PDB file of C-alpha atoms and ligand atoms in Angstrom:
ATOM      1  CA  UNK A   1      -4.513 -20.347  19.593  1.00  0.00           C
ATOM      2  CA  UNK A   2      -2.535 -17.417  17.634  1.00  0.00           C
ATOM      3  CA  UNK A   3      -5.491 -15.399  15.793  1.00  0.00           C
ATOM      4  CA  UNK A   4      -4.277 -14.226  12.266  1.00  0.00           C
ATOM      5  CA  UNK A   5      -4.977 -10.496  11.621  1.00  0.00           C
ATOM      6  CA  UNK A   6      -4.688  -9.795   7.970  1.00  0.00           C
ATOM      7  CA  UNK A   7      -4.707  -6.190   7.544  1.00  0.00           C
ATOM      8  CA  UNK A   8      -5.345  -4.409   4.406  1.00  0.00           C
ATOM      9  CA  UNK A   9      -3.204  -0.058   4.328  1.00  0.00           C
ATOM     10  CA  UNK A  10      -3.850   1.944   2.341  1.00  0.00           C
ATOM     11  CA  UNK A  11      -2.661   5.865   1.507  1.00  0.00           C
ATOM     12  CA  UNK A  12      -4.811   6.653   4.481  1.00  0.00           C
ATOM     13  CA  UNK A  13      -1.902   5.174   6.861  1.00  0.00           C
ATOM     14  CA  UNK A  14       0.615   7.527   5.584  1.00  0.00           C
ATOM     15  CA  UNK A  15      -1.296  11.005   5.230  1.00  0.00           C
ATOM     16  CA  UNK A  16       0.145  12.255   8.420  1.00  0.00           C
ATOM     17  CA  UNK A  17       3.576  10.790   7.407  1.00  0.00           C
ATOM     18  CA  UNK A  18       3.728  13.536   4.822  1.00  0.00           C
ATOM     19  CA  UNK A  19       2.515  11.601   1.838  1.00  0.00           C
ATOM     20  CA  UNK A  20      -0.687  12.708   0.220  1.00  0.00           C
ATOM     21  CA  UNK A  21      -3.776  10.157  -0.804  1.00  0.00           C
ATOM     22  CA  UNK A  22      -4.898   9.872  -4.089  1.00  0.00           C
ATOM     23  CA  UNK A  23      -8.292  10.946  -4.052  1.00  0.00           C
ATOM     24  CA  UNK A  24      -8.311  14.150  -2.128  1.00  0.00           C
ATOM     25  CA  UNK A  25      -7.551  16.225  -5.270  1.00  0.00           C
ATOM     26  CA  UNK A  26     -10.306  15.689  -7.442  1.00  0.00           C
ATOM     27  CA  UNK A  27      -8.337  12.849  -9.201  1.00  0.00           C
ATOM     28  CA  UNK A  28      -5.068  14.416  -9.181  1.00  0.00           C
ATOM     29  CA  UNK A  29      -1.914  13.343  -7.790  1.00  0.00           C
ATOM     30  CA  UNK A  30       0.670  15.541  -7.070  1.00  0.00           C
ATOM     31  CA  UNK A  31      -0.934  17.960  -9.223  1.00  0.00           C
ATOM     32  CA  UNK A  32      -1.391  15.614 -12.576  1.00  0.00           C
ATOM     33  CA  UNK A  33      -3.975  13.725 -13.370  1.00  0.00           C
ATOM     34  CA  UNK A  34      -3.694  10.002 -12.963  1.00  0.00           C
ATOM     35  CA  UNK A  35      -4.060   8.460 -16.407  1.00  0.00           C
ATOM     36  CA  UNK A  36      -0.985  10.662 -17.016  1.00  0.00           C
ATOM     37  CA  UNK A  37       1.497   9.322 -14.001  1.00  0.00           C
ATOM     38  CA  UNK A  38      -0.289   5.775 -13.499  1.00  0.00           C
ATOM     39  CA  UNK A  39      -1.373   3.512 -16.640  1.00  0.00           C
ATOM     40  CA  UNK A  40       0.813   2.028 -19.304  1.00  0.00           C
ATOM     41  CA  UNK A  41      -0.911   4.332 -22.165  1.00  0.00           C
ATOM     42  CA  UNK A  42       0.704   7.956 -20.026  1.00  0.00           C
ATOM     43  CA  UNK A  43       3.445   5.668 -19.827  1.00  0.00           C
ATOM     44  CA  UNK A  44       3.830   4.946 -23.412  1.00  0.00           C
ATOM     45  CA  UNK A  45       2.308   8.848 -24.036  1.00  0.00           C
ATOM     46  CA  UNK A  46       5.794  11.101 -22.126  1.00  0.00           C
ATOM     47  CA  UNK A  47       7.817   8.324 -20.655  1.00  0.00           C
ATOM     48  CA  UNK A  48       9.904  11.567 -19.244  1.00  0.00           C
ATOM     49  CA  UNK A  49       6.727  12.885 -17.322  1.00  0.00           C
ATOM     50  CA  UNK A  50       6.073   9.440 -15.673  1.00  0.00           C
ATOM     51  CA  UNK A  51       9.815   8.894 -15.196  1.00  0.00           C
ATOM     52  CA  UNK A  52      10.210  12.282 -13.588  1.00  0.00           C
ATOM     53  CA  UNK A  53       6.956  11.910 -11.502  1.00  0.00           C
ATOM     54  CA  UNK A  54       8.175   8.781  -9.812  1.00  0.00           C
ATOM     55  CA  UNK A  55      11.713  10.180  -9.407  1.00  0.00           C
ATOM     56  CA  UNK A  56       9.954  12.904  -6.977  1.00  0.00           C
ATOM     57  CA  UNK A  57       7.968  10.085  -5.199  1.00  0.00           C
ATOM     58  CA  UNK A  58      10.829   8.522  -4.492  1.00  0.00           C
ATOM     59  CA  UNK A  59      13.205  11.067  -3.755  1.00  0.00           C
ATOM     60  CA  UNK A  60      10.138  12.379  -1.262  1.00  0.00           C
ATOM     61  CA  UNK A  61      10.654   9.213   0.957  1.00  0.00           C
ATOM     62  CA  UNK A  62      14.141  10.486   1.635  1.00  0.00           C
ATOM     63  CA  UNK A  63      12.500  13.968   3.112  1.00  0.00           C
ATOM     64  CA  UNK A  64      13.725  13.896   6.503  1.00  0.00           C
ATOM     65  CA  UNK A  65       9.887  14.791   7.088  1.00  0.00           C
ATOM     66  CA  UNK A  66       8.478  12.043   5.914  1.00  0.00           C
ATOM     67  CA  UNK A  67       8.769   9.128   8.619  1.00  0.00           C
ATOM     68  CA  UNK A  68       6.359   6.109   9.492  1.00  0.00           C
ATOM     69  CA  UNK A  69       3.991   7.446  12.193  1.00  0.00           C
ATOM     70  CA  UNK A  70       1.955   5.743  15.496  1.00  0.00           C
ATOM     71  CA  UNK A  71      -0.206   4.108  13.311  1.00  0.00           C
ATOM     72  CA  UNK A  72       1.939   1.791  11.655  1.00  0.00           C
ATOM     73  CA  UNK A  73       4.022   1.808  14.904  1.00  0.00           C
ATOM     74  CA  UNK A  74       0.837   0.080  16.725  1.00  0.00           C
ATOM     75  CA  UNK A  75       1.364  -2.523  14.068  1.00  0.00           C
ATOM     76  CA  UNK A  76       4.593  -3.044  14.633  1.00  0.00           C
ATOM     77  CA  UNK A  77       3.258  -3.411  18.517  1.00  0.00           C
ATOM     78  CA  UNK A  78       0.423  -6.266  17.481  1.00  0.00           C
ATOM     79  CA  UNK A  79       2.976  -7.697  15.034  1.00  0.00           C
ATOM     80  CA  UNK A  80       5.522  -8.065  18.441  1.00  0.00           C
ATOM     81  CA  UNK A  81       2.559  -9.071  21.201  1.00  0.00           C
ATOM     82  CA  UNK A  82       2.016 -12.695  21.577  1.00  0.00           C
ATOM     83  CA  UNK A  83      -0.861 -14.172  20.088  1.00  0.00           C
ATOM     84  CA  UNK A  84      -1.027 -12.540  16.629  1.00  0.00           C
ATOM     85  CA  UNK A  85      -0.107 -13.461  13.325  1.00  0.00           C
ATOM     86  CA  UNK A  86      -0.037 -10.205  11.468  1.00  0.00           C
ATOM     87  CA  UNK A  87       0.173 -10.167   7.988  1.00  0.00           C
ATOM     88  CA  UNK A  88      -0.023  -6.476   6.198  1.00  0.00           C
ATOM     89  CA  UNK A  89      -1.421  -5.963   2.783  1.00  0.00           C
ATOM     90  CA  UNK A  90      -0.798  -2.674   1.395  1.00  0.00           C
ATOM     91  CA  UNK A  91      -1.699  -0.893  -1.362  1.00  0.00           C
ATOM     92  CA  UNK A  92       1.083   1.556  -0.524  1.00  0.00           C
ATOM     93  CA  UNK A  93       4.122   2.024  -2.476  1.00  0.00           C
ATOM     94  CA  UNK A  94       6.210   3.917   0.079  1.00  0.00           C
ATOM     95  CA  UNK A  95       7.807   1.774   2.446  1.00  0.00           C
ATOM     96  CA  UNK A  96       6.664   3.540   5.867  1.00  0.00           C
ATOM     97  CA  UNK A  97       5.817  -0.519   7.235  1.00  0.00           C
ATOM     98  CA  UNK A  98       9.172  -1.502   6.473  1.00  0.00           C
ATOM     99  CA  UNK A  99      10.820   1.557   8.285  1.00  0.00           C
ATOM    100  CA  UNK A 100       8.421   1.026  11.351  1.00  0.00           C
ATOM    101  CA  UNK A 101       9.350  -2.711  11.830  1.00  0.00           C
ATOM    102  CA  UNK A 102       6.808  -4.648  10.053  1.00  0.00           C
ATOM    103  CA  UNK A 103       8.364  -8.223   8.829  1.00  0.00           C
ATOM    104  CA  UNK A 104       5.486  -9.084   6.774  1.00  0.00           C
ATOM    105  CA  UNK A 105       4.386  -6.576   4.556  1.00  0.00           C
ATOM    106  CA  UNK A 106       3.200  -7.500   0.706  1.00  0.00           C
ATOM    107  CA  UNK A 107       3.031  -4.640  -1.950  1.00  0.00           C
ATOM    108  CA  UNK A 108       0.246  -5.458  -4.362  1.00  0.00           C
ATOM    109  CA  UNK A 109       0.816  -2.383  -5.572  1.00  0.00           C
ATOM    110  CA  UNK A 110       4.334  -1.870  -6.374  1.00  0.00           C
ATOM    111  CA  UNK A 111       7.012  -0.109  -4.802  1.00  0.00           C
ATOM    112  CA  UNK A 112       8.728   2.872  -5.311  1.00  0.00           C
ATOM    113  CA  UNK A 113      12.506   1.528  -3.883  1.00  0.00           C
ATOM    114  CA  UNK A 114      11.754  -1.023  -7.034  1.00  0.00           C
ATOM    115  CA  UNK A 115      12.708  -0.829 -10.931  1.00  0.00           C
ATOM    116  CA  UNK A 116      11.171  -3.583 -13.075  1.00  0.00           C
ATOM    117  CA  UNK A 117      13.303  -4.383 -16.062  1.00  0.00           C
ATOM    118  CA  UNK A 118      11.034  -4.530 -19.089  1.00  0.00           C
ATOM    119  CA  UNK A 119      13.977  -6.900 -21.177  1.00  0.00           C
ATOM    120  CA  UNK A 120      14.592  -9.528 -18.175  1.00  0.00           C
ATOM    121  CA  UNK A 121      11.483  -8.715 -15.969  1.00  0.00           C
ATOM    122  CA  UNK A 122      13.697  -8.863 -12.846  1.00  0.00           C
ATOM    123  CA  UNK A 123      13.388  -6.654 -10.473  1.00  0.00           C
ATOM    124  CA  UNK A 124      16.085  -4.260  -8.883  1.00  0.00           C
ATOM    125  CA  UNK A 125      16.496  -1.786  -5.432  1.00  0.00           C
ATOM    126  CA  UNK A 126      16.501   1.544  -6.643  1.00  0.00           C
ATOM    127  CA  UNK A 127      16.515   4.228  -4.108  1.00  0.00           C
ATOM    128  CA  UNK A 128      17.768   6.861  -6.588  1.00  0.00           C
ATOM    129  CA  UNK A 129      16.432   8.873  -9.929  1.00  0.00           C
ATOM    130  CA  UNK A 130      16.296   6.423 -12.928  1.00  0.00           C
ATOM    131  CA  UNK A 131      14.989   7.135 -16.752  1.00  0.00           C
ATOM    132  CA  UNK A 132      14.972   5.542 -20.257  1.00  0.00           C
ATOM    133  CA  UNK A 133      19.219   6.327 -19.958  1.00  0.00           C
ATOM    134  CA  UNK A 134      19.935   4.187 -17.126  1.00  0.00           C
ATOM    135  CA  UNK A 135      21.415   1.067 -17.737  1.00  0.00           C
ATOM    136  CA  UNK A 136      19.776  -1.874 -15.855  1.00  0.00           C
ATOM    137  CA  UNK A 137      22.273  -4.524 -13.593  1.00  0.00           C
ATOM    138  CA  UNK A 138      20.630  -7.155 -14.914  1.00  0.00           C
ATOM    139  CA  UNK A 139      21.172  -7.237 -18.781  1.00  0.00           C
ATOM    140  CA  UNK A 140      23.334  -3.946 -18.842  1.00  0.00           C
ATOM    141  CA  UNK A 141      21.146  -2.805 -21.578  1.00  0.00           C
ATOM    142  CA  UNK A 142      19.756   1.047 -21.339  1.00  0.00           C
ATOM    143  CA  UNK A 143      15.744   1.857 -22.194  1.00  0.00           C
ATOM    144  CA  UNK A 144      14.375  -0.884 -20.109  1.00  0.00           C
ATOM    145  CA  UNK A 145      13.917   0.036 -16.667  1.00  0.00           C
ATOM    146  CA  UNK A 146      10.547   1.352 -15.636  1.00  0.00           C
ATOM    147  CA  UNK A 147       8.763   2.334 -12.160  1.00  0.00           C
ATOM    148  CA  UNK A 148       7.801  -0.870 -10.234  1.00  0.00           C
ATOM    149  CA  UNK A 149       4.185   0.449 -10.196  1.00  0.00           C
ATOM    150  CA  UNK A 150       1.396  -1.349 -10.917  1.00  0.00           C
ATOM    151  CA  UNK A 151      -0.593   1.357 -13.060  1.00  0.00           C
ATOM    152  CA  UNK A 152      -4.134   1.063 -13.374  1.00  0.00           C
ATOM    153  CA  UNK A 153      -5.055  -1.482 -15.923  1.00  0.00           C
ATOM    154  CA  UNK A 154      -2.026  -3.671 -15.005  1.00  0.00           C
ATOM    155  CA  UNK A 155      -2.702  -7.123 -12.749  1.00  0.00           C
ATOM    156  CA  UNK A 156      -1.795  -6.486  -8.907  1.00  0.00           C
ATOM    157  CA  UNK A 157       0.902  -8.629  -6.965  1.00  0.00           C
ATOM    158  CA  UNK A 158       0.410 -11.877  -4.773  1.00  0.00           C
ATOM    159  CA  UNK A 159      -2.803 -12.152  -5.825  1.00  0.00           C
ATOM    160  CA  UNK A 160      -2.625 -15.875  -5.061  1.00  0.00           C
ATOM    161  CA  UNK A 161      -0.673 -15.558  -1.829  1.00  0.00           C
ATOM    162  CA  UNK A 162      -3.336 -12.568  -0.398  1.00  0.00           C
ATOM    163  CA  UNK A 163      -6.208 -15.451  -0.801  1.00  0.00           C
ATOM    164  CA  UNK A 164      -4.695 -17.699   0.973  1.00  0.00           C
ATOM    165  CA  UNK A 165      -3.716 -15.221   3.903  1.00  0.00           C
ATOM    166  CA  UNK A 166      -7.604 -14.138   3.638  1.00  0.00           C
ATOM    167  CA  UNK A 167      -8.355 -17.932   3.906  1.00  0.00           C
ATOM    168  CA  UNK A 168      -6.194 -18.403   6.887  1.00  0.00           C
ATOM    169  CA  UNK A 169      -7.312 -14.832   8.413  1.00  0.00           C
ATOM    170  CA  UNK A 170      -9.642 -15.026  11.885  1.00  0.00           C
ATOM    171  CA  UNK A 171      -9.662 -10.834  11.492  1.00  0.00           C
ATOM    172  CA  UNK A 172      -9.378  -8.489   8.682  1.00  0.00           C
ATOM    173  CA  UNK A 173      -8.782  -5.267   8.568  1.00  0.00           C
ATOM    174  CA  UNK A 174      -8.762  -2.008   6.037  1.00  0.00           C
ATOM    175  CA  UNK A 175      -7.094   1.198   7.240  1.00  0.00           C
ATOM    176  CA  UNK A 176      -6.922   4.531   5.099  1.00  0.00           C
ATOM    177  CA  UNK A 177      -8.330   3.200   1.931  1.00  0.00           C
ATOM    178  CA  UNK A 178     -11.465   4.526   0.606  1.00  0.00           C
ATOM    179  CA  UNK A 179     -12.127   1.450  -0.995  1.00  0.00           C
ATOM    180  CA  UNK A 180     -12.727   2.555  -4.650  1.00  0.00           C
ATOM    181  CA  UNK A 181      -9.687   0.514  -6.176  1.00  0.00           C
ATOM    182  CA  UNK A 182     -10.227  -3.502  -7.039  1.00  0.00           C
ATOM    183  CA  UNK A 183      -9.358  -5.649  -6.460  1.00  0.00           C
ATOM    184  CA  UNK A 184      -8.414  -4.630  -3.034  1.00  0.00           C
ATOM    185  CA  UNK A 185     -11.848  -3.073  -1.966  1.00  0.00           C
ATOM    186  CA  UNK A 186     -12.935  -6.673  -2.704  1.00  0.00           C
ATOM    187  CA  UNK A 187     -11.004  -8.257  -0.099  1.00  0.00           C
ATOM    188  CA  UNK A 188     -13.773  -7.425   2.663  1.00  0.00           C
ATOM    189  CA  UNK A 189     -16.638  -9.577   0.251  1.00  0.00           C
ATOM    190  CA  UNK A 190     -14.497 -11.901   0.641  1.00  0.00           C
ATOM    191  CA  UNK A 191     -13.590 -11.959   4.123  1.00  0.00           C
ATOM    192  CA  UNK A 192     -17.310 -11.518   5.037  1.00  0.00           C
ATOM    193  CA  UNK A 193     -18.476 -14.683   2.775  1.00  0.00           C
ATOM    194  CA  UNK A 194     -15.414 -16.785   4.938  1.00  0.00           C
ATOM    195  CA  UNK A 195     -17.312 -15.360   7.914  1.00  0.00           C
ATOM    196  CA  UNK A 196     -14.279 -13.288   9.389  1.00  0.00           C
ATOM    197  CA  UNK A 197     -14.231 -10.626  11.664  1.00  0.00           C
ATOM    198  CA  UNK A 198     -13.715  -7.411   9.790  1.00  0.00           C
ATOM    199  CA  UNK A 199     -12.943  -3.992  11.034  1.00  0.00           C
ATOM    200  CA  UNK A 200     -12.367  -0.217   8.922  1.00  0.00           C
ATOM    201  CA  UNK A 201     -10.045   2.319   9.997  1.00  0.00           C
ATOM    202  CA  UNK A 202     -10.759   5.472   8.750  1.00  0.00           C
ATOM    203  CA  UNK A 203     -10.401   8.749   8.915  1.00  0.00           C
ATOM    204  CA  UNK A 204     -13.949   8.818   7.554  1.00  0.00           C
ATOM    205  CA  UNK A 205     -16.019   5.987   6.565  1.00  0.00           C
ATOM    206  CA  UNK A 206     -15.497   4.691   3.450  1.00  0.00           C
ATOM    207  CA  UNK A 207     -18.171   3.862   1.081  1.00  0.00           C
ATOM    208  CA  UNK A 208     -18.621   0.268   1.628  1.00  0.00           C
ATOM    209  CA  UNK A 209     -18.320   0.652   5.493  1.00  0.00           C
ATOM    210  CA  UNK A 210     -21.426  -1.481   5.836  1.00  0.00           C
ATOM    211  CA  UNK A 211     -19.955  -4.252   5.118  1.00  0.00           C
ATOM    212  CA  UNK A 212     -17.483  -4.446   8.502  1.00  0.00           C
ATOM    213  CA  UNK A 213     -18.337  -5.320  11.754  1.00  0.00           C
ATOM    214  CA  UNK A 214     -16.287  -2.621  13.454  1.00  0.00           C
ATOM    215  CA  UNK A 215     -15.453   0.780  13.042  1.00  0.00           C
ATOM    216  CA  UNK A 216     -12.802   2.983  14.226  1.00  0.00           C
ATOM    217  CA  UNK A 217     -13.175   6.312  13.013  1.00  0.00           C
ATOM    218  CA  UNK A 218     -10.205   9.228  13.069  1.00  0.00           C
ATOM    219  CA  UNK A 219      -6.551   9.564  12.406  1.00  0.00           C
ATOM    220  CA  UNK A 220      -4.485   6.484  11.681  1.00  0.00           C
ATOM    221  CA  UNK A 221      -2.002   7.876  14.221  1.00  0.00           C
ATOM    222  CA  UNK A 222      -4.654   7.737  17.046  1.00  0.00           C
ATOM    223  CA  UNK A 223      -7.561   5.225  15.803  1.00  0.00           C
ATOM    224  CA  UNK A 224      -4.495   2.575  14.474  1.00  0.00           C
ATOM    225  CA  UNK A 225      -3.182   2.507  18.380  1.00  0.00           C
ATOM    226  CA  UNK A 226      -6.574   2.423  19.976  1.00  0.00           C
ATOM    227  CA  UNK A 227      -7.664  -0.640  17.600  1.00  0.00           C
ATOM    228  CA  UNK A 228      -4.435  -2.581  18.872  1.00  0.00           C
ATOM    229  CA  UNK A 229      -4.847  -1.721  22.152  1.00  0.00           C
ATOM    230  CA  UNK A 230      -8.595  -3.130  22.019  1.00  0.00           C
ATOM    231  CA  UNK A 231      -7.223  -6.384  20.483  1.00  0.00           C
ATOM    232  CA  UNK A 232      -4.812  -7.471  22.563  1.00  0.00           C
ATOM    233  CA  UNK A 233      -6.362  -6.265  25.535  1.00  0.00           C
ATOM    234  CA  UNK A 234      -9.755  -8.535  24.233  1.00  0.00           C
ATOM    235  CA  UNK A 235     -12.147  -5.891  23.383  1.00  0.00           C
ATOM    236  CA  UNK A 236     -12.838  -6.434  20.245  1.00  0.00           C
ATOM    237  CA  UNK A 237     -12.268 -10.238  18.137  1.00  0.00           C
TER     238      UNK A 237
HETATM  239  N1  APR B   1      -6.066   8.506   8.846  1.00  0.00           N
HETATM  240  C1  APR B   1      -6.858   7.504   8.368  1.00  0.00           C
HETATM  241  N2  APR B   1      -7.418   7.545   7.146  1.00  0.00           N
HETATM  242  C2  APR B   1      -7.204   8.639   6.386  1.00  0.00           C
HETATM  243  C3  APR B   1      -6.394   9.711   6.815  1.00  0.00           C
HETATM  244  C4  APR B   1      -5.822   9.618   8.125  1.00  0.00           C
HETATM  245  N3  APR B   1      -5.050  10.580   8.630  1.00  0.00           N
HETATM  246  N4  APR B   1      -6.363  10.645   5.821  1.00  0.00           N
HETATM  247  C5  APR B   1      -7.118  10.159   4.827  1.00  0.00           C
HETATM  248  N5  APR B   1      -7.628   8.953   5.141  1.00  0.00           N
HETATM  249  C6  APR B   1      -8.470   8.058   4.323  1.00  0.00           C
HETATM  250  C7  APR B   1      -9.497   8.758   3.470  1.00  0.00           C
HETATM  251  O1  APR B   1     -10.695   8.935   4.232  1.00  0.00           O
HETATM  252  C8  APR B   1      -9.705   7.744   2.331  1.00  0.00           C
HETATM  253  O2  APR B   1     -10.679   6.777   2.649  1.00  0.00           O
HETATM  254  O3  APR B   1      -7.605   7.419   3.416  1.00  0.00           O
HETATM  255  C9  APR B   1      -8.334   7.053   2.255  1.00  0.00           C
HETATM  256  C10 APR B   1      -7.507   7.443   1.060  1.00  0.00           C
HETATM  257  O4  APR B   1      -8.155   7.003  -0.097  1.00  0.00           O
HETATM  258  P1  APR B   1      -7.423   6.984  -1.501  1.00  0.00           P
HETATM  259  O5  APR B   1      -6.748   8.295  -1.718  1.00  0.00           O
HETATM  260  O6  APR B   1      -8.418   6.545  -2.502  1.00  0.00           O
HETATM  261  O7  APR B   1      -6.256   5.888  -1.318  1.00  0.00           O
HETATM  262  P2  APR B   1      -6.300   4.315  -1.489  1.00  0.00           P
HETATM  263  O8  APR B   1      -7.595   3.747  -1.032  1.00  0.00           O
HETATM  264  O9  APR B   1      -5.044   3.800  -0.883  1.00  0.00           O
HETATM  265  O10 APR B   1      -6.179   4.179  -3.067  1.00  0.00           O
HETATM  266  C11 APR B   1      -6.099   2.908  -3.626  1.00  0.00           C
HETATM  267  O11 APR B   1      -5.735   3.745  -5.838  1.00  0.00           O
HETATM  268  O12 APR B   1      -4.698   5.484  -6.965  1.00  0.00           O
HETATM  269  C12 APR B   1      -4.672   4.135  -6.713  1.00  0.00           C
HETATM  270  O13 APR B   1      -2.923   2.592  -6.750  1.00  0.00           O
HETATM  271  C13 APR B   1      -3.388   3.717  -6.068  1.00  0.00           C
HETATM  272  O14 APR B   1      -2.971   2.309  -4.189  1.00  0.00           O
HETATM  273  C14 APR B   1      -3.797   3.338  -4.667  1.00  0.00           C
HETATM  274  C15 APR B   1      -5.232   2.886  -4.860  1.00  0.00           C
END
């Protein structure tokens, strides 16, 4: 029987991609201060700020520096091996998964290759600058385009769709997040009430490490490979 791994990134998986983790900073990101770059009120506040701020995120993915690394490669690998159902959760709005190989990759936080049109609520690939003058393809109407973010205070994606994968899961699995955010750092109650194996990833332990069976502790680039290589070669289900 195929065992479902359901496995939960987050900004942890990229650090040694070249993208920095949110917490590191003493609540800064990128040098500003999150209420500023990532809720609706900064947002409403200096539209230019946030639209600026995301413009760099974005353009950053284009760095020829920045590039998935073995970590989510050995995803890729589990994704590929027979016998696993892998289904990636991430909190990440880069798209380092996608450029690795992963097929099945859910953003319940947004993306930054996204534009949400605040007139028609459609959504649109963006892999360039956009502001408050860009007209959207959708209505053709300028001012309505914003960052495809979900800021804090704003209701995460596939919400209904990551409960049933956690439902269906026989393993779960948190990598790079420090587990501060909800409701993702909720996901592992959850798991452990369905009575699923759970394993963290971490470069450290995060806070509510107690609550999973396993731990793997170092780099994503080395601790992500070792994990897969435990799980398909049986060591640890
Ligand atoms: N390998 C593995 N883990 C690492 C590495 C690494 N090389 N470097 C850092 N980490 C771990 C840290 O130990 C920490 O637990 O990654 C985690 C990063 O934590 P956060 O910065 O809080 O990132 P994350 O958990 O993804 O944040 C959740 O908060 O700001 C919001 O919406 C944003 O999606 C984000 C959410």
């Amino acid at each position: 029987m195929k065992q479902n791994i359901v496995i939960l990134t987050g900004a942890g998986i990229s650090a040694e991609s070249g993208i920095k983790t949110f917490r590191d900073s003493n609540g800064l990101w990128e040098n500003h201060a999150i209420e500023d770059v990532a809720t609706p009120e900064g947002f409403a506040r200096n539209p230019s700020l946030v639209y600026r701020f995301y413009n760099a995120r974005r353009a950053q993915l284009h760095d020829k520096n920045v590039a998935p690394n073995l970590g989510h490669d050995a995803l890729v690998k589990l994704e590929q091996s027979d016998g696993f159902d892998v289904a990636i959760i991430t909190q990440n709005v880069d798209n380092l998964h996608e450029r690795a190989g992963s097929k099945k990759v859910l953003h319940m936080h947004g993306e930054l290759l996204s534009a949400l049109c605040m007139y028609s609520n459609q959504r649109t690939y963006y892999k360039d600058d956009f502001d408050h003058t860009t007209e959207c393809s959708c209505c053709q109407r300028k001012g309505g385009l914003r960052p495809d973010i979900v800021w804090f205070g704003e209701v995460p994606m596939y919400m209904d769709e990551i409960q049933s994968l956690i439902e269906q899961a026989t393993h779960f699995v948190a990598i790079g997040t420090s587990g501060q955010v909800y409701p993702a750092a909720g996901f592992v109650n959850f798991a452990k009430q369905l009575g699923i194996t759970t394993t963290e990833i971490n470069l450290v332990p995060s806070d509510n490490n107690y609550l999973f069976d396993h731990t793997y502790v170092g780099p994503a680039s080395e601790a992500v490979p070792q994990f897969v290589n435990d799980l398909i070669n049986n060591k640890n289900n």
